[in-house]
Structures are given as C-alpha cells and as structure tokens.
XYZ file of C-alpha atoms in Angstrom:
732
model
C 58.646 98.888 139.301
C 60.916 95.915 140.196
C 64.489 96.596 137.210
C 66.265 93.696 136.600
C 69.908 92.340 136.284
C 70.029 92.341 132.850
C 68.995 95.977 132.860
C 71.648 97.204 135.084
C 73.923 94.340 132.957
C 72.759 96.706 129.688
C 73.552 99.768 131.708
C 77.346 98.995 132.000
C 77.780 98.077 128.657
C 76.978 101.757 127.392
C 78.738 103.029 130.069
C 81.996 100.806 128.152
C 81.334 101.384 125.479
C 84.016 103.788 124.689
C 86.522 101.104 126.401
C 84.876 98.552 123.456
C 86.189 100.882 121.084
C 89.093 101.275 122.015
C 89.853 98.312 121.631
C 88.914 96.462 118.863
C 89.356 97.664 115.431
C 86.779 100.428 114.280
C 84.391 99.445 111.692
C 82.504 101.156 108.797
C 81.113 104.106 110.251
C 77.172 102.571 110.991
C 75.340 106.254 111.346
C 77.021 108.211 108.985
C 77.439 112.416 108.617
C 75.240 112.028 105.563
C 71.399 111.962 105.961
C 70.543 110.918 102.482
C 67.338 108.537 102.749
C 67.612 104.782 101.481
C 65.984 104.547 98.223
C 63.691 101.706 97.586
C 65.288 100.220 94.946
C 68.514 99.957 96.869
C 66.892 97.442 99.596
C 67.255 94.111 100.068
C 64.798 91.380 100.127
C 63.785 87.834 99.991
C 60.489 87.770 99.515
C 61.514 84.657 96.996
C 63.419 82.879 98.645
C 67.137 84.837 96.513
C 67.824 88.265 96.571
C 66.528 90.799 95.223
C 66.464 94.147 95.257
C 62.665 96.086 96.460
C 61.480 97.494 93.203
C 62.353 94.595 90.696
C 60.396 91.399 92.596
C 56.929 91.569 91.343
C 55.349 90.761 94.660
C 53.888 93.395 96.527
C 56.233 93.512 99.797
C 57.045 96.655 101.774
C 60.578 96.537 103.790
C 62.045 98.461 106.521
C 65.256 98.834 106.643
C 67.056 98.926 110.008
C 67.839 102.661 110.468
C 63.999 103.233 109.549
C 62.590 101.185 111.960
C 64.497 103.591 114.130
C 63.182 106.671 112.210
C 59.606 105.818 112.970
C 60.548 104.377 116.521
C 59.324 101.002 115.373
C 59.903 99.176 119.237
C 57.878 95.872 118.139
C 56.380 94.208 114.821
C 52.957 95.930 116.280
C 54.019 99.258 115.930
C 53.605 97.796 112.095
C 50.273 98.741 111.765
C 50.333 102.311 110.092
C 53.439 101.446 108.321
C 52.086 98.956 105.676
C 48.760 99.130 104.219
C 46.566 96.832 105.033
C 47.619 95.639 107.778
C 46.379 94.848 111.017
C 48.503 93.159 114.048
C 48.167 94.343 117.650
C 48.577 92.246 120.958
C 45.985 89.627 120.989
C 43.027 89.963 124.169
C 44.654 89.763 127.928
C 48.120 89.462 126.832
C 51.194 91.605 125.642
C 53.343 89.185 123.606
C 50.849 87.039 121.861
C 49.922 88.540 118.214
C 46.862 88.430 115.942
C 47.669 89.594 112.521
C 45.764 89.809 108.953
C 46.897 91.626 105.799
C 44.412 91.965 102.732
C 41.291 90.729 105.582
C 42.525 87.372 106.327
C 44.020 86.395 109.159
C 43.082 84.236 112.510
C 42.391 85.562 116.059
C 42.213 82.795 117.873
C 45.265 81.799 120.516
C 44.569 78.750 121.469
C 46.622 75.615 120.280
C 43.746 74.372 118.036
C 43.788 77.450 115.139
C 46.565 78.300 112.923
C 47.506 81.366 112.409
C 46.561 83.310 108.985
C 49.645 85.270 108.923
C 53.090 83.671 109.086
C 55.902 84.671 111.159
C 59.264 84.225 110.477
C 62.611 84.489 112.129
C 65.867 84.419 110.687
C 63.943 81.822 107.837
C 62.053 79.658 110.822
C 58.899 79.748 110.613
C 57.149 80.503 114.440
C 54.048 78.521 114.346
C 51.887 79.892 117.309
C 51.169 83.441 118.353
C 52.272 83.691 122.064
C 55.681 85.357 122.561
C 55.453 86.507 118.305
C 54.461 90.043 118.436
C 58.371 90.404 118.205
C 60.269 93.445 119.664
C 62.832 95.012 117.331
C 66.284 94.698 118.045
C 69.318 93.836 116.669
C 67.756 93.854 113.660
C 68.894 93.916 109.905
C 65.605 94.327 108.064
C 61.943 93.414 108.374
C 59.689 92.242 104.983
C 55.737 92.473 104.836
C 54.718 90.535 102.179
C 51.020 91.011 101.401
C 48.668 88.486 99.772
C 48.961 84.380 99.764
C 52.459 82.894 99.806
C 51.357 79.444 99.864
C 54.057 78.381 97.448
C 57.043 79.393 98.865
C 56.010 80.065 102.571
C 53.296 76.803 102.716
C 50.271 76.757 104.414
C 49.124 79.682 107.493
C 50.289 82.075 105.011
C 46.957 82.858 103.323
C 46.924 86.528 104.363
C 50.675 87.058 103.606
C 53.848 86.161 105.960
C 56.143 88.907 107.847
C 60.082 88.011 108.610
C 61.899 89.351 110.456
C 65.754 89.035 109.674
C 68.633 89.703 112.477
C 71.801 91.810 112.069
C 74.162 89.040 110.426
C 77.800 88.268 111.908
C 80.232 91.024 111.256
C 83.984 90.204 109.914
C 84.843 93.205 112.145
C 84.319 93.560 115.836
C 80.631 96.021 116.066
C 77.792 96.669 117.728
C 76.255 99.195 120.351
C 74.033 100.259 123.286
C 71.231 101.712 124.029
C 69.169 102.907 127.054
C 65.973 104.424 126.780
C 63.585 106.280 129.467
C 60.088 107.825 129.028
C 56.877 108.078 130.351
C 55.462 105.214 132.617
C 58.872 105.162 134.141
C 59.691 103.206 130.977
C 63.309 102.393 130.840
C 64.281 99.858 128.104
C 67.609 98.831 126.705
C 69.684 96.796 124.459
C 72.839 96.317 123.230
C 75.034 93.843 120.576
C 78.410 93.007 120.104
C 80.039 90.921 117.398
C 82.959 90.152 115.103
C 85.198 87.695 114.566
C 86.878 84.988 117.057
C 90.393 84.000 117.434
C 91.841 86.635 114.577
C 89.986 87.507 111.131
C 91.427 84.952 109.666
C 90.012 82.305 111.592
C 86.865 81.702 109.691
C 84.773 81.932 113.499
C 82.546 84.799 113.948
C 80.608 85.505 116.953
C 77.507 88.148 117.854
C 75.526 88.188 121.047
C 72.710 91.018 121.273
C 70.560 91.231 124.546
C 67.398 92.953 125.641
C 65.697 94.056 128.471
C 62.342 96.321 128.114
C 60.632 97.803 130.939
C 57.319 100.126 131.446
C 55.065 100.381 134.294
C 51.431 100.079 134.039
C 48.970 101.928 131.997
C 46.298 101.164 134.282
C 46.334 99.706 137.847
C 43.592 96.683 139.309
C 41.502 98.482 141.672
C 40.748 95.623 143.686
C 44.178 94.522 144.439
C 46.614 97.472 143.287
C 48.256 95.523 140.735
C 49.011 97.167 137.252
C 48.054 96.227 134.434
C 49.376 96.637 130.843
C 53.025 96.719 132.230
C 56.019 95.483 130.103
C 58.686 92.830 131.778
C 60.654 91.757 128.943
C 63.632 90.236 128.577
C 65.122 88.928 125.494
C 68.582 87.569 123.724
C 69.877 86.171 120.686
C 73.339 84.287 120.152
C 74.801 83.423 116.591
C 77.640 81.738 115.621
C 79.103 81.029 112.920
C 82.131 79.115 111.102
C 83.427 80.168 107.466
C 85.373 77.518 105.713
C 86.517 80.347 102.496
C 83.614 81.120 100.451
C 82.122 77.926 99.545
C 80.721 76.508 103.092
C 80.026 78.334 106.266
C 77.850 76.827 108.865
C 75.662 79.036 110.930
C 74.297 78.891 114.279
C 71.669 80.807 116.513
C 69.853 80.653 119.472
C 66.840 82.930 120.756
C 65.379 83.356 123.985
C 62.148 86.116 125.311
C 60.717 86.501 128.961
C 57.199 88.148 128.997
C 56.228 88.857 132.270
C 54.229 91.405 131.645
C 50.980 91.312 133.550
C 47.277 90.951 132.000
C 45.934 94.005 130.106
C 43.895 96.579 131.425
C 40.716 96.436 129.229
C 37.276 98.850 129.647
C 33.938 97.229 130.890
C 31.543 98.796 128.154
C 28.728 98.319 129.382
C 26.978 97.518 133.230
C 27.211 93.880 133.438
C 23.789 92.404 135.153
C 25.315 89.964 137.039
C 27.788 92.329 138.876
C 25.999 95.848 139.996
C 27.955 96.643 142.440
C 30.261 97.413 140.163
C 29.989 99.703 137.654
C 31.996 100.947 134.560
C 34.463 102.677 135.381
C 35.897 105.680 133.336
C 39.825 104.890 132.554
C 40.153 102.459 129.613
C 43.202 100.308 131.368
C 41.507 100.467 135.119
C 39.525 96.624 136.299
C 38.316 95.565 139.400
C 39.739 91.810 138.781
C 40.035 89.487 141.891
C 42.147 86.936 139.771
C 45.838 87.043 140.198
C 48.113 88.613 137.885
C 49.261 86.285 135.586
C 50.482 86.653 132.124
C 53.621 84.746 131.657
C 54.973 83.637 127.736
C 58.393 82.208 128.079
C 59.694 81.418 124.584
C 63.277 79.766 122.855
C 64.730 78.602 119.773
C 67.406 77.304 117.927
C 68.588 76.687 114.493
C 71.491 75.549 112.267
C 72.013 76.646 108.770
C 74.404 75.277 106.523
C 75.362 77.487 103.279
C 77.101 74.882 100.901
C 78.155 76.637 97.173
C 79.425 74.306 95.089
C 79.714 76.388 91.931
C 79.154 80.266 91.295
C 75.229 79.063 90.077
C 74.438 77.329 92.408
C 73.749 77.248 96.236
C 72.439 75.182 98.521
C 71.360 75.738 102.431
C 70.050 74.054 104.916
C 67.922 75.080 108.109
C 67.182 72.589 111.080
C 65.277 74.549 114.253
C 63.447 73.397 116.940
C 61.345 76.008 119.106
C 59.376 75.539 122.006
C 57.149 78.536 124.234
C 55.077 78.045 127.417
C 52.892 80.349 128.719
C 50.200 80.879 131.199
C 47.603 83.344 131.829
C 44.501 84.570 133.486
C 41.775 86.434 131.342
C 39.271 88.044 134.077
C 36.176 88.198 131.344
C 34.031 90.348 133.446
C 36.601 92.316 135.144
C 35.249 92.409 138.481
C 35.870 90.716 141.715
C 32.870 88.004 140.716
C 33.773 85.152 139.589
C 31.408 85.381 136.710
C 34.149 84.455 134.197
C 37.453 83.999 135.140
C 39.741 81.711 132.786
C 42.994 80.875 133.343
C 45.188 78.842 131.014
C 48.656 77.104 130.159
C 49.260 76.620 126.586
C 52.942 74.716 125.872
C 54.100 74.319 121.881
C 56.696 72.474 120.552
C 58.284 72.181 117.200
C 60.895 70.984 114.858
C 61.534 71.732 111.125
C 63.864 71.110 108.524
C 63.925 72.767 105.122
C 66.489 71.807 102.143
C 66.716 74.428 99.695
C 68.582 74.319 96.382
C 68.765 77.949 94.446
C 70.115 78.375 90.813
C 71.203 81.480 89.117
C 74.252 81.307 86.190
C 72.952 84.977 85.460
C 71.260 83.684 81.913
C 67.463 83.786 81.587
C 66.440 81.017 83.281
C 66.823 80.314 87.277
C 64.836 79.335 90.290
C 64.549 77.896 93.784
C 63.468 74.198 94.799
C 63.197 73.222 98.324
C 61.784 70.127 100.696
C 60.172 71.530 103.815
C 58.870 69.628 106.795
C 57.566 70.259 110.162
C 56.383 68.242 112.974
C 55.099 69.887 115.892
C 52.853 70.194 119.684
C 50.693 72.157 120.372
C 48.721 71.942 123.790
C 47.863 72.833 127.202
C 44.746 73.839 129.757
C 42.455 76.417 129.801
C 39.850 76.427 133.158
C 36.956 78.362 133.680
C 35.123 79.394 136.778
C 31.781 80.300 135.322
C 29.673 82.362 138.647
C 31.991 80.605 140.673
C 29.429 77.665 140.751
C 29.948 75.626 136.756
C 33.214 74.795 136.531
C 34.820 72.888 133.951
C 37.730 72.804 131.720
C 39.856 72.246 127.865
C 42.904 69.790 128.206
C 44.289 68.297 124.928
C 46.928 68.679 122.231
C 47.554 68.648 118.942
C 50.198 67.169 116.728
C 50.802 68.210 113.451
C 53.474 66.356 110.690
C 53.616 68.221 107.269
C 55.638 67.839 104.705
C 55.906 69.993 101.713
C 57.498 70.272 98.216
C 57.815 73.646 96.340
C 59.114 75.430 93.401
C 59.430 78.735 91.536
C 61.296 79.422 88.654
C 62.167 82.884 86.686
C 62.140 82.895 82.987
C 63.321 85.840 81.104
C 60.962 85.672 77.298
C 62.408 88.841 76.352
C 64.782 91.080 77.739
C 61.892 92.984 79.817
C 59.400 90.201 79.796
C 59.454 87.682 82.701
C 57.544 84.538 83.412
C 57.454 83.518 86.911
C 56.029 79.820 87.714
C 55.739 78.125 91.150
C 54.243 75.272 92.731
C 54.259 73.809 96.598
C 52.946 70.545 97.121
C 51.542 69.952 100.807
C 50.941 66.583 102.696
C 49.656 67.189 106.452
C 48.463 65.085 109.329
C 46.758 66.383 112.182
C 45.800 64.483 115.521
C 43.798 66.201 118.082
C 43.488 64.609 121.627
C 40.501 66.507 123.710
C 38.983 65.537 127.622
C 36.689 68.490 128.105
C 35.317 67.987 131.893
C 33.409 69.781 133.815
C 34.251 69.843 137.722
C 32.994 69.774 141.192
C 34.925 72.825 142.427
C 37.098 75.685 141.353
C 39.890 73.465 142.188
C 39.271 71.559 138.751
C 40.769 67.825 140.696
C 36.878 66.436 140.785
C 35.712 65.594 137.884
C 31.865 65.274 137.410
C 31.093 65.136 133.528
C 32.285 64.993 130.208
C 32.085 67.809 127.168
C 34.060 65.947 124.937
C 36.639 62.660 125.173
C 37.808 62.134 121.204
C 41.147 60.834 119.607
C 41.358 61.489 116.675
C 42.740 62.277 113.047
C 42.416 64.283 110.053
C 44.789 64.794 107.008
C 44.891 67.457 104.527
C 46.909 67.051 100.614
C 46.853 70.436 98.906
C 48.774 72.206 95.663
C 49.651 75.697 95.976
C 50.585 76.956 92.764
C 51.117 80.695 91.499
C 52.009 82.652 88.179
C 53.052 85.503 86.886
C 54.125 88.018 84.365
C 56.845 91.211 84.475
C 57.178 93.785 81.886
C 59.977 96.131 82.807
C 58.185 98.920 80.518
C 61.123 100.689 81.048
C 64.237 101.516 83.385
C 62.186 102.707 85.939
C 58.743 101.351 85.916
C 57.559 97.303 86.357
C 53.654 96.429 85.222
C 53.234 92.862 86.796
C 50.160 90.494 86.932
C 50.198 87.364 89.336
C 47.855 84.549 89.904
C 48.191 82.659 93.066
C 46.461 80.192 96.258
C 46.714 80.221 99.535
C 46.251 77.513 101.822
C 45.683 76.857 105.782
C 44.767 73.391 107.163
C 41.475 72.690 108.890
C 41.673 70.433 112.226
C 39.870 70.155 115.321
C 37.765 72.496 117.863
C 39.681 71.449 120.730
C 36.939 73.777 122.738
C 34.410 71.192 122.073
C 31.165 70.540 123.825
C 29.935 67.198 121.910
C 27.432 66.511 124.454
C 25.708 69.359 124.219
C 26.810 70.070 120.424
C 27.643 67.194 118.507
C 29.384 68.410 115.695
C 31.543 70.879 117.490
C 33.401 67.484 117.645
C 33.962 67.281 114.051
C 36.673 68.505 112.065
C 36.459 72.007 110.260
C 38.045 72.204 106.492
C 40.687 73.925 105.373
C 40.534 77.205 103.881
C 41.857 78.691 100.912
C 42.638 82.117 99.338
C 42.710 82.609 95.563
C 44.062 85.642 94.679
C 44.607 87.995 91.251
C 46.959 90.491 91.403
C 47.802 93.330 89.320
C 50.510 96.103 90.275
C 53.301 98.068 89.685
C 56.665 99.671 90.761
C 57.810 102.922 89.150
C 60.791 105.932 90.255
C 60.170 109.447 88.797
C 61.379 112.536 88.768
C 65.534 110.915 88.268
C 64.004 108.698 91.251
C 63.049 111.148 93.374
C 59.767 109.847 93.629
C 58.927 105.860 94.192
C 55.162 105.422 93.510
C 54.048 101.118 94.196
C 50.591 100.638 93.480
C 48.752 97.067 93.538
C 45.227 96.210 93.183
C 43.479 92.508 94.091
C 40.653 90.208 93.860
C 40.297 87.137 96.473
C 38.415 84.673 96.781
C 37.784 83.428 100.266
C 36.991 79.647 101.119
C 35.212 77.470 103.994
C 36.734 81.009 105.973
C 37.217 79.489 109.388
C 36.571 80.907 112.186
C 36.045 80.965 116.060
C 32.619 82.476 117.438
C 30.839 81.271 121.136
C 27.506 79.366 121.154
C 25.247 80.310 123.236
C 23.909 76.968 125.586
C 20.225 76.132 127.462
C 21.724 73.431 129.921
C 18.812 73.843 132.017
C 15.772 73.264 129.321
C 14.317 77.045 129.852
C 14.883 77.902 126.322
C 17.290 80.706 127.697
C 21.439 80.441 126.851
C 22.750 80.076 130.505
C 25.916 78.670 129.581
C 28.363 79.216 126.372
C 31.698 77.518 124.956
C 34.332 78.137 122.098
C 33.228 77.530 118.812
C 34.562 76.893 115.827
C 33.150 77.233 112.056
C 33.617 77.112 108.400
C 31.516 79.989 107.092
C 31.108 79.645 103.833
C 32.866 82.157 101.139
C 33.857 85.395 100.335
C 35.086 87.902 98.624
C 37.939 90.644 99.055
C 38.870 93.147 96.552
C 41.381 96.168 97.175
C 43.687 98.755 95.667
C 47.195 100.141 97.891
C 49.585 102.712 97.451
C 53.045 103.061 98.836
C 54.748 105.900 97.796
C 58.208 107.217 98.534
C 59.008 111.420 97.678
C 62.408 113.337 98.183
C 61.599 116.725 97.022
C 64.595 118.599 98.066
C 68.110 116.590 99.261
C 66.219 117.632 103.311
C 63.070 116.720 102.908
C 61.270 113.422 102.562
C 57.930 112.364 102.384
C 56.169 108.636 103.005
C 53.630 107.035 103.447
C 50.870 105.129 101.896
C 46.925 104.286 101.477
C 44.686 101.828 101.130
C 41.024 100.783 99.928
C 39.828 97.314 101.007
C 36.057 95.469 100.362
C 34.893 92.635 101.782
C 32.079 90.882 101.932
C 31.060 87.608 102.489
C 28.731 85.715 99.650
C 27.774 82.578 102.091
C 27.780 81.737 105.646
C 25.616 79.145 106.698
C 23.862 79.630 109.757
C 21.837 76.662 110.865
C 20.852 76.015 107.804
C 19.575 79.679 106.976
C 22.741 81.828 104.434
C 22.816 85.060 106.427
C 25.870 86.673 104.659
C 23.821 89.760 104.187
C 24.218 90.182 108.103
C 28.177 89.273 108.808
C 31.286 91.491 108.721
C 34.312 90.979 107.968
C 37.061 91.825 110.873
C 40.049 93.433 111.285
C 39.568 94.934 107.629
C 39.104 98.637 107.585
C 38.153 99.878 104.643
C 40.456 102.998 104.203
C 43.304 103.358 105.654
C 46.653 105.360 105.468
C 49.948 106.844 106.554
C 51.454 110.271 106.089
C 55.486 110.764 107.266
C 57.072 113.900 106.607
C 60.842 114.164 107.737
C 63.568 117.239 107.608
C 67.134 115.873 107.462
C 69.861 118.561 107.754
C 73.608 117.846 108.316
C 75.204 120.161 111.093
C 78.103 122.285 110.877
C 80.326 120.476 113.396
C 79.476 117.040 112.019
C 76.480 114.921 112.181
C 73.180 115.557 111.449
C 69.665 116.123 112.413
C 66.285 115.014 111.417
C 63.320 115.208 112.586
C 59.770 113.824 111.876
C 56.094 114.540 112.534
C 53.932 111.388 111.051
C 49.380 111.116 110.691
C 47.839 107.869 110.392
C 43.943 106.960 110.208
C 41.901 104.181 109.436
C 38.373 103.653 109.339
C 35.128 101.807 110.789
C 36.746 98.261 111.957
C 34.489 95.340 113.327
C 37.411 93.432 115.360
C 35.320 90.199 116.862
C 32.786 88.156 115.028
C 30.134 88.239 116.884
C 29.914 92.015 115.422
C 28.960 94.154 118.743
C 28.300 97.564 117.883
C 29.874 98.580 121.663
C 33.283 97.027 120.294
C 32.817 98.057 116.966
C 35.646 100.693 116.403
C 34.735 103.746 114.325
C 37.763 105.530 112.161
C 39.559 107.246 114.357
C 43.571 108.775 113.851
C 46.936 109.618 115.438
C 49.986 111.508 115.288
C 53.013 110.247 116.064
C 56.379 112.640 116.085
C 60.357 111.899 116.862
C 63.785 114.244 116.389
C 67.807 112.263 115.641
C 70.339 114.161 116.782
C 73.455 112.215 115.701
C 75.786 114.116 117.287
C 78.840 111.935 115.058
C 79.551 107.827 113.970
C 79.473 107.129 116.934
C 76.403 108.821 119.634
C 72.731 109.612 118.940
C 70.037 111.437 121.251
C 66.508 110.677 119.934
C 63.793 111.936 121.446
C 60.011 110.062 120.459
C 56.600 110.660 121.101
C 53.857 107.864 120.153
C 50.118 108.684 119.518
C 50.421 112.185 121.431
C 47.235 113.183 121.029
C 46.042 110.465 123.291
C 43.561 109.257 121.510
C 41.290 106.126 122.859
C 40.566 103.717 120.668
C 40.252 99.569 120.789
C 42.469 96.894 119.338
C 39.498 94.005 119.974
C 37.288 92.882 123.255
C 35.049 90.153 124.446
C 30.930 90.401 124.147
C 29.438 87.134 125.887
C 25.869 87.772 126.761
C 25.383 84.397 128.796
C 28.215 86.298 131.206
C 26.445 89.735 130.761
C 29.946 90.438 129.791
C 30.465 93.774 127.508
C 34.498 94.470 127.452
C 36.907 96.162 125.310
C 41.179 96.004 124.525
C 41.839 99.276 124.521
C 45.586 100.680 122.547
C 48.064 102.499 124.362
C 48.349 105.620 125.129
C 50.493 108.866 124.775
C 53.856 107.960 125.589
C 56.931 109.683 125.227
C 60.649 108.297 125.478
C 63.969 109.267 125.494
C 67.134 107.863 124.049
C 71.011 107.282 123.749
C 72.901 105.255 121.729
C 76.447 104.402 121.250
C 77.282 102.653 118.417
C 81.129 101.112 118.164
C-alpha cells in the first residue's frame, strides 16, 4: 500500500511533540486525571443558532464532545449511525466519502447533481450542498450535533429530515495541539496532528490553528480480474483557521479546508447469478469483484470562509459568514461487477457554491430573545455520466443545475412565565433552479460520435416556501422539562438530469418540491442528583410529494420486453411517519457509565401513484428500520500513579431495512447487531494509548445495493468487516 508524504510529516510531528511542548507555554490539561464523564446538562449546542445547553433546548438533538467521539471510536460521521436514534448514514453506492443520510425515515440516496440531499451537512456554519466528500472524517473536532426532524425554519431547504453540524476546534489563546498515530489490521496507518495558538505574542490579537490528517488502509477485498484493491482508504485532509481579535467586540475568522480522497472503488457482492455473464458466478467473499473497469474513485473538496463577529452591545451580536466551496469527483461503478461490459458506468461531477449569511442575535437577559437572519446561496453542479450497456449501447448524461436561493428567517423565544416559554419561528425561501441537460446515444465507447438524442432542454423552475415553527416548553422542576413542537421542512423540486424525453416525455418535466409537517412532544429529564439523564421524544410526520430516485425500464425494439433502463425521478405521493425515541445516560457509581438509545419508527405510504394506480400498500420506505438502538457500558478508574483507565463494550441493533426503492427481497437487509469495544489508557496529561475494535463478531451486513433486471444486475454493498486498531496520542 502506498504511503504518502503527509503521513511521514505527521509522524515527524508526533516524534517532535515533546520538543514543541517544551518550547511553548503549557496550556490547560486536555486529558486530565479525572475520569468523571461529561453530564448532558453541561454540553453546549447551537441548534437554535445561539448557545444553549443540551438539556434546556426544546429540540431533539444529540451532541458529542470530542472526548465522547474518541471514546466511541468515531472515525467519520458514518460511525454516528448507531449512536443517534433513527439516524441511518453510510457511504453511498460505489463510493467511500459520498454520504447517504436519513433521519426518521427522511433523506435522499441519489448522489447525482439533479437531486438535493434530505439531511443537511454543515461544517462550521457552512452548508455542504452536495454529498460528494460530505462523509466527513473526524479530526480536530470540538463537537458534532445531530438535529432530528425538520429544521426548515433555521437551516432552510434540504434539512427536511434533519441536520448534522460538524464544529471544529476553535482558536486557542495559548499554544496547544496534539499528534496521533493509529495502526490496525488491513495495514491501517492513520496520522492526525494539529497545533494552534497566538501569533506574534499573547497580546497581538492574532491566532491560528492548523490541523492535518492522513487516513489509509488496504482494501477489504480485491478485484480478482486485475489484482487491484477495492474498499481501500487513502484520504488526506487539512484545515487552517486564522483569527484577528480587536478587543472583545469585533473579530474576523478565516477558514480553509481541503479533502483529497483517492480510495478507489468499493467492493460489492453479486447476490445472484447474472444471466448475461454465466461464466462469472457469484463469489464467496463479500468485497471481492471481477471488474474490467479501472479502479477509480477520486473526490477532492475545498472550502474557504470568512466570519465576522461584531458585538455592538452586551445585548446584541451580529455575525456575517461568506463561504465558497467546490468539489471535483470522478468515479467508475461496475454495476455487474464482472469483466464483461454489461453495465459499466463512469462519471465526473463538479460543484461550486457561494453562500452569504447575515445573522443578528438578541439577548438582554430578559423575557425575550432570538435571532433573525438573511441567507443567500448560489450553486452550480454538473458533470457527465457515461453508460456502456453490453458494449452495444452507449449513452451519457451531460449537463448542469444552477441554483439561486435567498431566504429570510427569524426565531424568537418569549418567557411567558418563569417556567413556560413560547418559541415562534418562520423562514421564507425563494429559489430558482435552471437545468441544462443534453443526454445522447453514441456509436461506440469513446463517447465522441453521437447518433441520437434522448433529452435536450434548458429549463427553469421556481419555488416559494414558508416554513413555520412553534413550540412550547414547560420547566416542571429544575431537572424536568417537557415540550411540544410543530414545524415544517421543505426540499425544493427540480429536473431529472438523467431524463429520456424521447422514450418517456414526462421525464423532462420538473418534479415538485416535498414537505414534511411534523408534530412532536418530548421531555428532557434528570434524576438521582443528575446521575440519570433521560430524553424522550414522540413525533407524527405527514410527508408530501416524496421525491424518489428509481430505475425505469424501456423497450427499445418493440418486442414488449424492457431491454434498457434509465435513472428516473418521481414524486411518490404522501406518507405518514410515526416514531418514538429514547436517549439515556446513567452513572450508577463514579466508575460506571451506561449510555445508549432506543428508537421505534413506523412508516407507510398513504398514496403512491404508478401509471394511474395507487400502489401505496405495495411500497415501503427505504432506510427506515422499525426498531433500532444501542447500549454502551463503560468502566473508568483513576490509577495509583496518575492517569486513568477506561474500558467500554457496546452493542447496536437495527431491524429489517429496505435500502433501495426497487424493494428487492435479496438486497433487503434483515435485522442485525454489531459489537464494539475499546480500552483507553491516559498515562498522564500528555500521553494517551487506545485499543479499539469495531464489528468484533465480523457480522456481514448490507448497507445498499443495485437491482437492475434489464442488465441482470443484483449486487449488494456491505458494511466494514471486523477492524481493530492501536493509537498513540500526545497532547501539548
């Protein structure tokens, strides 16, 4: 496996850690000798775009501190799947850093530029519009917040299922940092490091922080046709933050981030023989393939932002954020996973976005406080998807989608009494989408000689939406709060960029926006002198004009049999989602910590029109397990000579899942459980040693797959196998 120079650079930084610590002033200890856990009522979140503690905000939100993420061995946001109730998140089909996310049964699995995600991903207040590169790796993070349910009022479109907020570490006032090396099976070699502090002296008002990561492991499987690894990992990432502070009233912060993912294609398992390739029967290994396509899965994302904070008075804070993000991706997906060119697909994706947000927060310590804001977004996403079917039919999808959106929002809290609070919010969104599409058929696999046009259009559509929110929360006792919430989520419509307007004319018409109207009641409670925390929520959602990505078969020769297909997009109709969620944290003694969650989800289609018939009873929601949950038990103790030791074991479970809209019973994943464990030894305030293991029973489970009858394709993509690792970390 190739090792790049960034790994060596970080390794050198680790070796020089003690020297850096000697040269710089000592910061406050980061590890500490106490093993007391962080109580939920001390975790700060910004779910309502102002700082509040987790237990006082009337929103279903799960938050993880950096320490908690380390303890649970969260390597990227996909690892949050079992730790958050009703969250399903994984790497998209055939990719390693393209995210598919669902919360409470609401999301979007289509990663093309014509479809918007249903769960918003945010990096330090900046929305990441496209799923490519959005499966963020966890390094140098302050905390991660997962907001469940529609977040349309404060976070806008494409948060119809919820939002995931990644908050990186802030700029320190003293020199501090860390360096970490991790080794594991599959030749894992990860290196992470960061350093930050004042520039030009403690009183200069200038601060900086730089963080880098190099994440590598060999493939879980092999391409048996050419010997190349599949499901390997090769990711480099870096972040740079600069801040200028003019006293306590004004500061300006600049941020740069970069991710380069060269991990190669994911392995997949043929779940049934392909009738078109009888010479290549299914293999036993769940990651091995026999593809004749080049091992290609390249994703590069870059972002830059500037944040201005101005506090004209003790009561008012003004924030302005301007950001630009771009990404470039290139990937090959062998749908049949054989050397025969049955369904070979290659694609390039590009994305550019610019956003501006002006926000005013008011809090005079009285009975009224809140936030108003103005948000603007401009984005252009496009690319080309090249399809080779049976080495006889060659077609591509080419074009782009241009989005211009502006929104005005407000969210205010009114203290009706000392214990009863009313929260009112609303967001108005005005959005235009322009789709430029040219889909053609070609004479050969060079895609240079077009012979026919499937779709050629340049169309614009507009969407207007008001997303209101109202909530009441009542503080029964200082430790028990109950709330009720009504809110709406909105995701704009658009055009199917893979349309075949010649065969199916309606595929070139715009699809409608979708909405979720949600009613929720919940409570946040503490008992036993705050040794037991219990958070409950129950919700009822009405889901309208559900956007679904499907495969539609086409009869190209008139014999009555579908011999081709195209990627279609439709509004399915309406559905109802009901659910219950429980989160708990229990400290029976100072040494033991029990945490976990339990979720129940019931989804059904009320209307699903297909060729004039309501087939709702035959359809099922995807990525919506009826029952899921997790239990983690941790033992902590201080050591006689300083430092501390902690050990944990965790179990997570989810019931049956239908990953794809075609409802293939073979791709369907039956209920399964995963076992994880870890031991962390903090030698002192500087050195930490960690031994971690994931999927210790080596459970085979599918996250998604493809079922394309016209190509005889039936394949599944599996989650990671058993993995174990050893880490050494130095904090200074």
